[in-house]
Every structure is written in C-alpha cells, then in structure tokens.
mmCIF file of C-alpha atoms in Angstrom:
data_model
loop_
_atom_site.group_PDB
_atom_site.id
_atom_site.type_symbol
_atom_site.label_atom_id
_atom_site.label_comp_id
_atom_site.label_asym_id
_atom_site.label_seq_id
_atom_site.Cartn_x
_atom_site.Cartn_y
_atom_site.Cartn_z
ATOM 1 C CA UNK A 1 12.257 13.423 -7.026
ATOM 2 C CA UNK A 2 14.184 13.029 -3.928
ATOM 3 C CA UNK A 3 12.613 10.124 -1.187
ATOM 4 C CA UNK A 4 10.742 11.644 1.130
ATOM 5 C CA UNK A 5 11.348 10.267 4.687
ATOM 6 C CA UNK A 6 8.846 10.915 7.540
ATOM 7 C CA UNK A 7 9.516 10.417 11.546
ATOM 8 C CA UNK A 8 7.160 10.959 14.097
ATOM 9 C CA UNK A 9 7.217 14.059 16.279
ATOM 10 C CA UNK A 10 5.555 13.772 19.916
ATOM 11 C CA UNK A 11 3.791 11.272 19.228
ATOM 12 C CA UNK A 12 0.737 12.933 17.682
ATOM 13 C CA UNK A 13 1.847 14.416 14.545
ATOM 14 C CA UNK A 14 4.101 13.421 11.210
ATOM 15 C CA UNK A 15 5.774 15.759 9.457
ATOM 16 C CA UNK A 16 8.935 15.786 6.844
ATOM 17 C CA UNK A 17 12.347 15.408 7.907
ATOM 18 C CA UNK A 18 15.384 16.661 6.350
ATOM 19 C CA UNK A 19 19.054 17.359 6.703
ATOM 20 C CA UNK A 20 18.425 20.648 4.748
ATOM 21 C CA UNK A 21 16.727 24.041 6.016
ATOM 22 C CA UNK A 22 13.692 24.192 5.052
ATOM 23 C CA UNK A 23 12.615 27.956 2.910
ATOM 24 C CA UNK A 24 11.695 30.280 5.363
ATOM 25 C CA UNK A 25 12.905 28.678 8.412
ATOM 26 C CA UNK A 26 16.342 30.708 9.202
ATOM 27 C CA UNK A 27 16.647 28.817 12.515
ATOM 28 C CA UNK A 28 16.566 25.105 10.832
ATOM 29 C CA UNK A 29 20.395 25.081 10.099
ATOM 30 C CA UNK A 30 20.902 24.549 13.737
ATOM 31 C CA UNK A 31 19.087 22.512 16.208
ATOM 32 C CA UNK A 32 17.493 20.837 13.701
ATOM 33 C CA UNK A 33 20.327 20.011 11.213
ATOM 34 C CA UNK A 34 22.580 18.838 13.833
ATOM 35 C CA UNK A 35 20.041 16.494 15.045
ATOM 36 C CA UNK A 36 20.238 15.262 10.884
ATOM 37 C CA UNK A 37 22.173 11.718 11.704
ATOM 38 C CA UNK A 38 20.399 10.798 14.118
ATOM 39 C CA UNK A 39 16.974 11.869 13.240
ATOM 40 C CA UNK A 40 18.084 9.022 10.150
ATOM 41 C CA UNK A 41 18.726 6.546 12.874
ATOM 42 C CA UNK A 42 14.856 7.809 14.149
ATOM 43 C CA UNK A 43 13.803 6.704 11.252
ATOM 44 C CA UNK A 44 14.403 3.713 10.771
ATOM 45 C CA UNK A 45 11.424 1.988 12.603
ATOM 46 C CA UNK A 46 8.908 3.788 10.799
ATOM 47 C CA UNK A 47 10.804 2.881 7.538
ATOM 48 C CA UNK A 48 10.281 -0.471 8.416
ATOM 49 C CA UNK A 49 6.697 -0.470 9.286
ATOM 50 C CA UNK A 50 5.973 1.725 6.250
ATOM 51 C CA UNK A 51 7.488 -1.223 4.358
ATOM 52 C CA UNK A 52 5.703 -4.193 6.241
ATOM 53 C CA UNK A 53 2.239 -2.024 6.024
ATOM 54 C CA UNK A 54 2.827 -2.104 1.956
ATOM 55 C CA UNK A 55 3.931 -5.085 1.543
ATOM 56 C CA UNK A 56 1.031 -6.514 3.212
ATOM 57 C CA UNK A 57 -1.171 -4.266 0.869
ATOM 58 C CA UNK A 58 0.263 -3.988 -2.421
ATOM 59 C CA UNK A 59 -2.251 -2.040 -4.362
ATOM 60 C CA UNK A 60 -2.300 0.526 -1.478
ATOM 61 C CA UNK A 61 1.384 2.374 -1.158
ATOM 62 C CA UNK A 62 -0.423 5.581 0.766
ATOM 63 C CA UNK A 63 -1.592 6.325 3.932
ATOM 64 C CA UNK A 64 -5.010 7.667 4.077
ATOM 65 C CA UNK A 65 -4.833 8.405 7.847
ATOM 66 C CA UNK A 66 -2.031 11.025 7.602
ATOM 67 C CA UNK A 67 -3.766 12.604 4.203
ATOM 68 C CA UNK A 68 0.119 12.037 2.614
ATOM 69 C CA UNK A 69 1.447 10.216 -0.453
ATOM 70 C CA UNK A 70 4.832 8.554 -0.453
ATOM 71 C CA UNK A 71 6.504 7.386 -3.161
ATOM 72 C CA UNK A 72 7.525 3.464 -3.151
ATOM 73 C CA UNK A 73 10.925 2.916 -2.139
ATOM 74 C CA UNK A 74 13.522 0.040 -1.845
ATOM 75 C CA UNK A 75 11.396 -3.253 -2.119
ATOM 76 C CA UNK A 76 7.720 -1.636 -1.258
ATOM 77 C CA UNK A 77 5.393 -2.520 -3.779
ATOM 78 C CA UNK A 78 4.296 -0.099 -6.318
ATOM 79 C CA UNK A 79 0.655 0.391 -7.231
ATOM 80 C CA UNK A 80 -0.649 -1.962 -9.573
ATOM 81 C CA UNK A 81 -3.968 -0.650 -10.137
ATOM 82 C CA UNK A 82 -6.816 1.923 -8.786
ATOM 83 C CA UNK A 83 -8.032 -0.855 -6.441
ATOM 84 C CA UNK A 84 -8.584 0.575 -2.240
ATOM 85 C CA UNK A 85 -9.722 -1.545 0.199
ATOM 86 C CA UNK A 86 -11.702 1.146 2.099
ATOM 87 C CA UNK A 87 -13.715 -1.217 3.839
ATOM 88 C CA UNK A 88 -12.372 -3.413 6.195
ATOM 89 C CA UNK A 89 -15.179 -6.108 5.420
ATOM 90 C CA UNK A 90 -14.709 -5.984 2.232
ATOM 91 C CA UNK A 91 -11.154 -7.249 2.762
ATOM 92 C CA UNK A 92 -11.733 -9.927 5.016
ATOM 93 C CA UNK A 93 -14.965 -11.467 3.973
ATOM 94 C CA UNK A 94 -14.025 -13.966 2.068
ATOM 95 C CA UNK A 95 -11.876 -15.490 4.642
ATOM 96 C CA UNK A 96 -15.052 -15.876 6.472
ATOM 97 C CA UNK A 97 -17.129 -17.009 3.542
ATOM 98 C CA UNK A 98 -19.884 -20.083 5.457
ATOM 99 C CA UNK A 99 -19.305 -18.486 8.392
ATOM 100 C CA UNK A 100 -22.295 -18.927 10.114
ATOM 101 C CA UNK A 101 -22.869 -22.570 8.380
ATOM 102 C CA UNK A 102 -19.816 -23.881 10.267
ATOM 103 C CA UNK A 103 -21.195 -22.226 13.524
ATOM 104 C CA UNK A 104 -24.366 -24.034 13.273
ATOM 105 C CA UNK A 105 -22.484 -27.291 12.408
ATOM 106 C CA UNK A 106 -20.628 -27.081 15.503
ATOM 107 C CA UNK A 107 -24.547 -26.780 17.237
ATOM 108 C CA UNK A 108 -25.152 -30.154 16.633
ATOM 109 C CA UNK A 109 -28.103 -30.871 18.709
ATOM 110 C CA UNK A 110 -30.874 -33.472 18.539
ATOM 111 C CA UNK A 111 -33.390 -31.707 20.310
ATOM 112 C CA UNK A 112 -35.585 -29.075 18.127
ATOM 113 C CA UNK A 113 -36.153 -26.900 20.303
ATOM 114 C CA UNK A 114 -32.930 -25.669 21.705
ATOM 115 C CA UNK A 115 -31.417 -26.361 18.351
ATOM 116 C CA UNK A 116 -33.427 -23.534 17.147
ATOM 117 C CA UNK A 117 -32.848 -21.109 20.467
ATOM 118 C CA UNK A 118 -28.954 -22.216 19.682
ATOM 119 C CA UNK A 119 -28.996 -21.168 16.270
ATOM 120 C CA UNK A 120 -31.698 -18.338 16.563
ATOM 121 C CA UNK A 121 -28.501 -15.682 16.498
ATOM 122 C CA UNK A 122 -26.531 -17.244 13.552
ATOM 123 C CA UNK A 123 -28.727 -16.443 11.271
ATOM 124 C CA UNK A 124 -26.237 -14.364 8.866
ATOM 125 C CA UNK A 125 -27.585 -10.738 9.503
ATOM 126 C CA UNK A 126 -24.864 -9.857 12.437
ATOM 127 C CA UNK A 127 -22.746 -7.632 11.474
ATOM 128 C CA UNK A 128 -19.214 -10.313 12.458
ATOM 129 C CA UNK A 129 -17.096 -6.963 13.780
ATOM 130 C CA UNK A 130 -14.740 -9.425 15.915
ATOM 131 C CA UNK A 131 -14.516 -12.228 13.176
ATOM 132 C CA UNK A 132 -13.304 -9.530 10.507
ATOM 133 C CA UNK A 133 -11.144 -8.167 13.114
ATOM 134 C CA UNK A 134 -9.469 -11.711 13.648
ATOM 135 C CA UNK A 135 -8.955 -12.610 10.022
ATOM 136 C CA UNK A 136 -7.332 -9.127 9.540
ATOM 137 C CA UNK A 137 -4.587 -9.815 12.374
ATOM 138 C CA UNK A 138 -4.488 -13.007 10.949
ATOM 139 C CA UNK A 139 -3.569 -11.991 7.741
ATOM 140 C CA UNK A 140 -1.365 -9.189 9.058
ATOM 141 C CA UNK A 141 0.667 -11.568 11.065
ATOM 142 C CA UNK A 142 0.700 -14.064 7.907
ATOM 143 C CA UNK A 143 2.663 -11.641 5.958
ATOM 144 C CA UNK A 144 4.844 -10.685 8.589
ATOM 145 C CA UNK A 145 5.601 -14.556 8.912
ATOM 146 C CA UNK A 146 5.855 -15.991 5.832
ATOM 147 C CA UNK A 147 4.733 -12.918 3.070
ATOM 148 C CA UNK A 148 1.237 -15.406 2.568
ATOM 149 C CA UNK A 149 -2.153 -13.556 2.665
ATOM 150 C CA UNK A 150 -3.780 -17.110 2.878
ATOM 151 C CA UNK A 151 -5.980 -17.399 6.251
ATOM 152 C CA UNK A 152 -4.898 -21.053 7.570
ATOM 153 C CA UNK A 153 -8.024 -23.147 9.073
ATOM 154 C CA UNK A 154 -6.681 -22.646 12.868
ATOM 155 C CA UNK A 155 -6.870 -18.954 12.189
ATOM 156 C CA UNK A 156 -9.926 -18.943 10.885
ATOM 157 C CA UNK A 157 -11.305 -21.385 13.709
ATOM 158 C CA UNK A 158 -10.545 -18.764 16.166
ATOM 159 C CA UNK A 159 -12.581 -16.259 14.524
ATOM 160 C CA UNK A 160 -15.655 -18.678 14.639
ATOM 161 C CA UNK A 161 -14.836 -18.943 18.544
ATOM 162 C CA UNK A 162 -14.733 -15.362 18.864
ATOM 163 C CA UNK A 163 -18.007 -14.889 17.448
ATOM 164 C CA UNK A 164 -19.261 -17.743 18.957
ATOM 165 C CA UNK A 165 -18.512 -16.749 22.642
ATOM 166 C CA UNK A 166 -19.785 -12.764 21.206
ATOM 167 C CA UNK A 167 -23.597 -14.135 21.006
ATOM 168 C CA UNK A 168 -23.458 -16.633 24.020
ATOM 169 C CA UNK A 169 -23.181 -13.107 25.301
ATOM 170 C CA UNK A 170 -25.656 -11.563 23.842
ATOM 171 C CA UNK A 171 -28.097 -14.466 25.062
ATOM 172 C CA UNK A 172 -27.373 -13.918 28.788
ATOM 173 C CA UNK A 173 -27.322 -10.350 28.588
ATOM 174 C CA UNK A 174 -30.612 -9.793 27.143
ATOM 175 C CA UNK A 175 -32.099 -12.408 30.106
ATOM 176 C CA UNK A 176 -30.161 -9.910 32.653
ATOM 177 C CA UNK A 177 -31.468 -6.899 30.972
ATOM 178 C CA UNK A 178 -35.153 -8.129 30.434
ATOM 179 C CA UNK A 179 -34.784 -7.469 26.476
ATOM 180 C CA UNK A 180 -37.531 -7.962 24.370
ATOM 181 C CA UNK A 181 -35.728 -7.096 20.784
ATOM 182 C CA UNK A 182 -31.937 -7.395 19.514
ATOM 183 C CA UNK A 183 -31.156 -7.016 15.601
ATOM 184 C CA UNK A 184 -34.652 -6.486 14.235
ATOM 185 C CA UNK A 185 -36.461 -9.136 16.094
ATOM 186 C CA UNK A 186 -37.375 -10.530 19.396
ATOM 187 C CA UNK A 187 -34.597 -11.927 21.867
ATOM 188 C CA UNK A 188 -34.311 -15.682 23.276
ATOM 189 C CA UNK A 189 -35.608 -14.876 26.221
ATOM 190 C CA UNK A 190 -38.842 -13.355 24.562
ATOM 191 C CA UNK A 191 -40.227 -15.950 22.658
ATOM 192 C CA UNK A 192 -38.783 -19.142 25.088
ATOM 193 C CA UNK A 193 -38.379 -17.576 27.934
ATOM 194 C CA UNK A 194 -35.550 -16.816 30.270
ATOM 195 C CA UNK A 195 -34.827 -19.745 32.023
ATOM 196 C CA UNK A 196 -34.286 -22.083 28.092
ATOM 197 C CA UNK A 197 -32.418 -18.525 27.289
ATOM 198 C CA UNK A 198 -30.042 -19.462 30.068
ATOM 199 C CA UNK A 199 -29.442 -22.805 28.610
ATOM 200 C CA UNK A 200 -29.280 -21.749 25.560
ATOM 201 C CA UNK A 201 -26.242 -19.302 25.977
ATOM 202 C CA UNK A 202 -24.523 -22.286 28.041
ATOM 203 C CA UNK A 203 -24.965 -24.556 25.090
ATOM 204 C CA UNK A 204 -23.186 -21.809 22.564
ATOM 205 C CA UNK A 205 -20.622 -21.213 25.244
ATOM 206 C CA UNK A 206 -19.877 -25.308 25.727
ATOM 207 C CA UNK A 207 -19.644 -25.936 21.755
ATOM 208 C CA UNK A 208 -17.237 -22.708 21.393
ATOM 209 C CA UNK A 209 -15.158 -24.791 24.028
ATOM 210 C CA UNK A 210 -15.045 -27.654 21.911
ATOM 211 C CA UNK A 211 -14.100 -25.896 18.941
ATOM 212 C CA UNK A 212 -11.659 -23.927 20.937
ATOM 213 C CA UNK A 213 -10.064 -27.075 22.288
ATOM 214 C CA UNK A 214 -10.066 -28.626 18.629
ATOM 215 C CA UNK A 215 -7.400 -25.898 18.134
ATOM 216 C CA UNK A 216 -4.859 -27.789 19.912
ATOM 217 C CA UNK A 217 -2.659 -24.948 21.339
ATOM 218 C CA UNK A 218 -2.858 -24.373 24.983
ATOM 219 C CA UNK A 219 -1.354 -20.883 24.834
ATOM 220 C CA UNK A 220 -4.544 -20.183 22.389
ATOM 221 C CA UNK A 221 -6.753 -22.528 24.960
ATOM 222 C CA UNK A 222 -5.464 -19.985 27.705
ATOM 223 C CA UNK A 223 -6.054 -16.603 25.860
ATOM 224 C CA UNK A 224 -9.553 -17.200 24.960
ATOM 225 C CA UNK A 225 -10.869 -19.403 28.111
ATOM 226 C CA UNK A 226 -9.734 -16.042 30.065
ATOM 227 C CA UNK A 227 -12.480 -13.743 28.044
ATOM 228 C CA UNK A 228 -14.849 -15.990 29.036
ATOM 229 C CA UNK A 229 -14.222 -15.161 32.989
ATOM 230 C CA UNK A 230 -13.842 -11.119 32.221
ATOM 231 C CA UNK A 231 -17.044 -11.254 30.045
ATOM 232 C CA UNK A 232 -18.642 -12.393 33.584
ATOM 233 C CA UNK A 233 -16.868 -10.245 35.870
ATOM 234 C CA UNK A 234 -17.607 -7.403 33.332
ATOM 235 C CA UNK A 235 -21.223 -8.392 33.461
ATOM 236 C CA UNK A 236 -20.909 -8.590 37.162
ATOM 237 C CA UNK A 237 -19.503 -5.113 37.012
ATOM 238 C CA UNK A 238 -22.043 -3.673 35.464
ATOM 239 C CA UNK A 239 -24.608 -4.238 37.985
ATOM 240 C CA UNK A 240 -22.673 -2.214 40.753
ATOM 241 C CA UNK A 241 -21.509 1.261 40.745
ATOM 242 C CA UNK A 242 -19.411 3.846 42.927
ATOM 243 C CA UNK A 243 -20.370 6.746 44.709
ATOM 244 C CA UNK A 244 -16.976 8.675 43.836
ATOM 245 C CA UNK A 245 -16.699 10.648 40.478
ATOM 246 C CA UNK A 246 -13.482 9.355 39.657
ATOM 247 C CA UNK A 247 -13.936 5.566 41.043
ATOM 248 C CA UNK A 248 -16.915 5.822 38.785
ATOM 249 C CA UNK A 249 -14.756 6.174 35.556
ATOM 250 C CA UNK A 250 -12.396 3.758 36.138
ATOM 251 C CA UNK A 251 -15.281 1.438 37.360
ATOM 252 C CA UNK A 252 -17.028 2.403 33.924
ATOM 253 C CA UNK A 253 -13.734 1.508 31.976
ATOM 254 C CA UNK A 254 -12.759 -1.625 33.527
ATOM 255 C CA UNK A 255 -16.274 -2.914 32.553
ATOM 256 C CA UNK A 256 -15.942 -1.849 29.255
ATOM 257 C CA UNK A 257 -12.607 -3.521 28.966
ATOM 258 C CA UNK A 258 -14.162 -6.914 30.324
ATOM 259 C CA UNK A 259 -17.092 -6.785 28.842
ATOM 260 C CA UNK A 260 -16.399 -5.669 25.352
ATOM 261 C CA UNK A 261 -12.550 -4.753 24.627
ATOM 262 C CA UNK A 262 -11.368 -8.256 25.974
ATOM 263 C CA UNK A 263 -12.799 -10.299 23.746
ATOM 264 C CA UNK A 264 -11.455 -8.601 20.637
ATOM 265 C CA UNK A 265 -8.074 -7.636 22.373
ATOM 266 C CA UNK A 266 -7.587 -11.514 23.021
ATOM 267 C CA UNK A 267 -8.543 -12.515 20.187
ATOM 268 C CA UNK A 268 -6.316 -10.991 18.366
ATOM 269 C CA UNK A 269 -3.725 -12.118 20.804
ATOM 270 C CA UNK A 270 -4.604 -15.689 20.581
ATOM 271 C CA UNK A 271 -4.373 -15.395 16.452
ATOM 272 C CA UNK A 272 -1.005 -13.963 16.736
ATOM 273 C CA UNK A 273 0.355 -16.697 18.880
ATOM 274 C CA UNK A 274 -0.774 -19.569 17.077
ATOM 275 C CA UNK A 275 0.440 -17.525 13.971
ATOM 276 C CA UNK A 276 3.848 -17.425 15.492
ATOM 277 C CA UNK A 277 3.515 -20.977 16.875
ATOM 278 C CA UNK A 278 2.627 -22.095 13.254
ATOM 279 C CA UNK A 279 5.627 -20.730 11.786
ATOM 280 C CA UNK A 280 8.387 -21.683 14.387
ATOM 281 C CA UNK A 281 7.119 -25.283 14.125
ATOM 282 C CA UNK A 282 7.198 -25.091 9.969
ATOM 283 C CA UNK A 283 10.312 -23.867 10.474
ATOM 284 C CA UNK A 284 11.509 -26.392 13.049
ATOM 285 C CA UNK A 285 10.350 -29.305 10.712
ATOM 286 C CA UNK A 286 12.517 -27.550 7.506
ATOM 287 C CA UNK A 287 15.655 -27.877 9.994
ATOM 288 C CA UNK A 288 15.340 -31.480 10.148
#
C-alpha cells in the first residue's frame, strides 16, 4: 500500500496529493502533475508536524479532525493498542493531581476569616480549563525538546499561577457585577461582603506573585505579570461601549482578548519559554 502524503490546499481543506492522474480527472496530467516536485517540497512541513504530532501521542497515529487515517511512516509510532485520549482532561490530569492542595498551601494565612474567603474558590469543583491547557503545551513542548512526556515542577508551577490569577478574577468580578451565585453556591461578596471580597482577590493575586516569582525566570515573570494588567484593562473595557457598529466589535473583541484569551494565550507562552530556557541551559551544562 503505497504512503499516502497529504498537503494543505488554501488553507481550509486537505486533500491527497499525487504525481499521478487521478481516475476520472483527464485534466490532472497537466497543471497538476507538473506542479508534482514541488508539491513534494510542499510537503515537507506537514510531514514533519504529522511526525512530531505522533510522536508526542503514540497510541494515536490518526487525525480525528480531518476524519482520515494515515498509515505510520518513517520513525512515527505505530499503534500499540485501542487506547484514545478523547478528552483533553483525561490526558492532563494527572499532571495536576493536588492541585488545589498546593494552591491553598501557597494561602498561608493566620487569620480565619480571610483564610476561608481565600480558599472559598479552591475547593476542587472548578472545572481547571487553563491549568489543563498549560500542562498540555507543557507536555507538547517537552517532547519537542527532549522526546519526555514528564511535566517538570516549573511547568507545573505555572499552571497553579494561571489558575490562581483565573479566580482572583473571578472574586473582583463578581463584586463589579453584584453576583450573588458562581459554581453552585453563593459568591465572596455574598456571604462577606464586597469590601473583604476586594481583599480577598488581592490576597490570591499577591500569593500567585510569590509563586510566580519562585519560578525564577524573568522572561516567565514578564509574560504572566502582563495578564494581570490586560485582565484590568479588559475589566475596564467592559464597562464602556461605542456608539459605532463596527467600533463596537472590535471594542467587544479586544475585551475578550484581555479579559479572557490573554490569560490562556500567555500562559502558554510563558510554559514554552521556560520549556525552551530549561533545555538550552541542560544543554549548556552537557557542553561543559
């Protein structure tokens, strides 16, 4: 069974190339197989990605996007079993097994009372979207580095700063939006009012600094300090709007984008760079 080798085609479609007409296509021997080199030379990106993508998930050597199967080729791994990871939590959950204990150890407070506002949030039954998302890209950017699937504890750490920063968040937007209920139950603000709310959030905010420091990378530092001011500005945002139809869309999206999108997009982009500031240093230490 001859490889079958796929490019992409407008960028919204994938179909089969080849240097042969295909049945039933008389004008294919033209245009289309003189373009055969260098459609190869087309290629070859997506051949690598195919091969990164299933490396990094060896009992998956399909994808379920495009509705295609490929056969493995060169060094891709071959299925090993009937095993999918169709859920994404599934896959990275165990990376961020004591999640929420660690969160509340970094809440160390003395004081009852806003030890229990602090923690109110952490209580396990979020559903950790952003710190899935991070250990994911962590792991992705593991195998690209060094072919490990092992989540290292920097990684990890900025995942529990991601989520951390997520509920301060949530604390100061339900004061702003007079909440009274958020995951099943009442909000901060409802049971000890909105000015302890306020503290509360600041308190979540200053220990995610601390662990965020901790880190040790000021590229990371950088990255993550900055969703903290869009988060605000988004916020800010929100409470304005423009008179113009189209002002008001790209007002809507650059809210959205500060607000929401920014804190997973850097995220990511803070995992990445201590993943490839992990790795040139391990490196740089072999040389020597």
């Amino acid at each position: 069974m001859a490889t079958r080798w796929w490019c992409w085609r407008r960028g919204c479609s994938w179909r089969p190339a080849s240097g042969r007409p295909r049945p039933g296509r008389p004008g294919c021997a033209g245009p289309l197989g003189m373009r055969a080199a260098s459609d190869t030379r087309a290629q070859m990106p997506y051949f690598s990605l195919v091969k990164t993508l299933t490396s990094a998930f060896p009992n998956v050597h399909s994808i379920s996007q495009f509705r295609q199967r490929t056969p493995a080729v060169c060094c891709c791994s071959q299925t090993q079993s009937g095993e999918k990871y169709t859920d994404p939590f599934q896959l990275g959950w165990r990376d961020l097994k004591g999640l929420y204990e660690d969160i509340r150890k970094e809440l160390c407070i003395s004081t009852k009372e806003l030890k229990d506002m602090s923690e109110y949030y952490f209580d396990g039954k979020g559903k950790a979207v952003r710190p899935i998302i991070v250990v994911l890209m962590a792991r992705a950017c593991n195998i690209h580095y060094n072919n490990s699937r092992d989540v290292q504890a920097n990684q990890r750490a900025i995942a529990l700063v991601a989520e951390m920063i997520h509920t301060a968040s949530l604390v100061h937007d339900d004061v702003i939006d007079d909440a009274s209920s958020r995951r099943g139950k009442h909000t901060v603000n409802k049971i000890w009012g909105e000015q302890k709310a306020v503290l509360a959030g600041d308190l979540i905010l200053s220990a995610a600094s601390v662990a965020l420091a901790r880190i040790g990378n000021t590229a990371v530092i950088s990255i993550l300090t900055q969703v903290i001011e869009d988060l605000v500005r988004g916020e800010f945002l929100q409470l304005g709007s423009k008179e113009n139809e189209n002002e008001r869309f790209a007002h809507y999206l650059e809210k959205t984008f500060k607000k929401t999108a920014s804190l997973i997009a850097n995220s990511c982009k803070a995992v990445c760079r201590r993943t490839s500031t992990l790795y040139s240093d391990l490196q740089a230490e072999e040389k020597f």
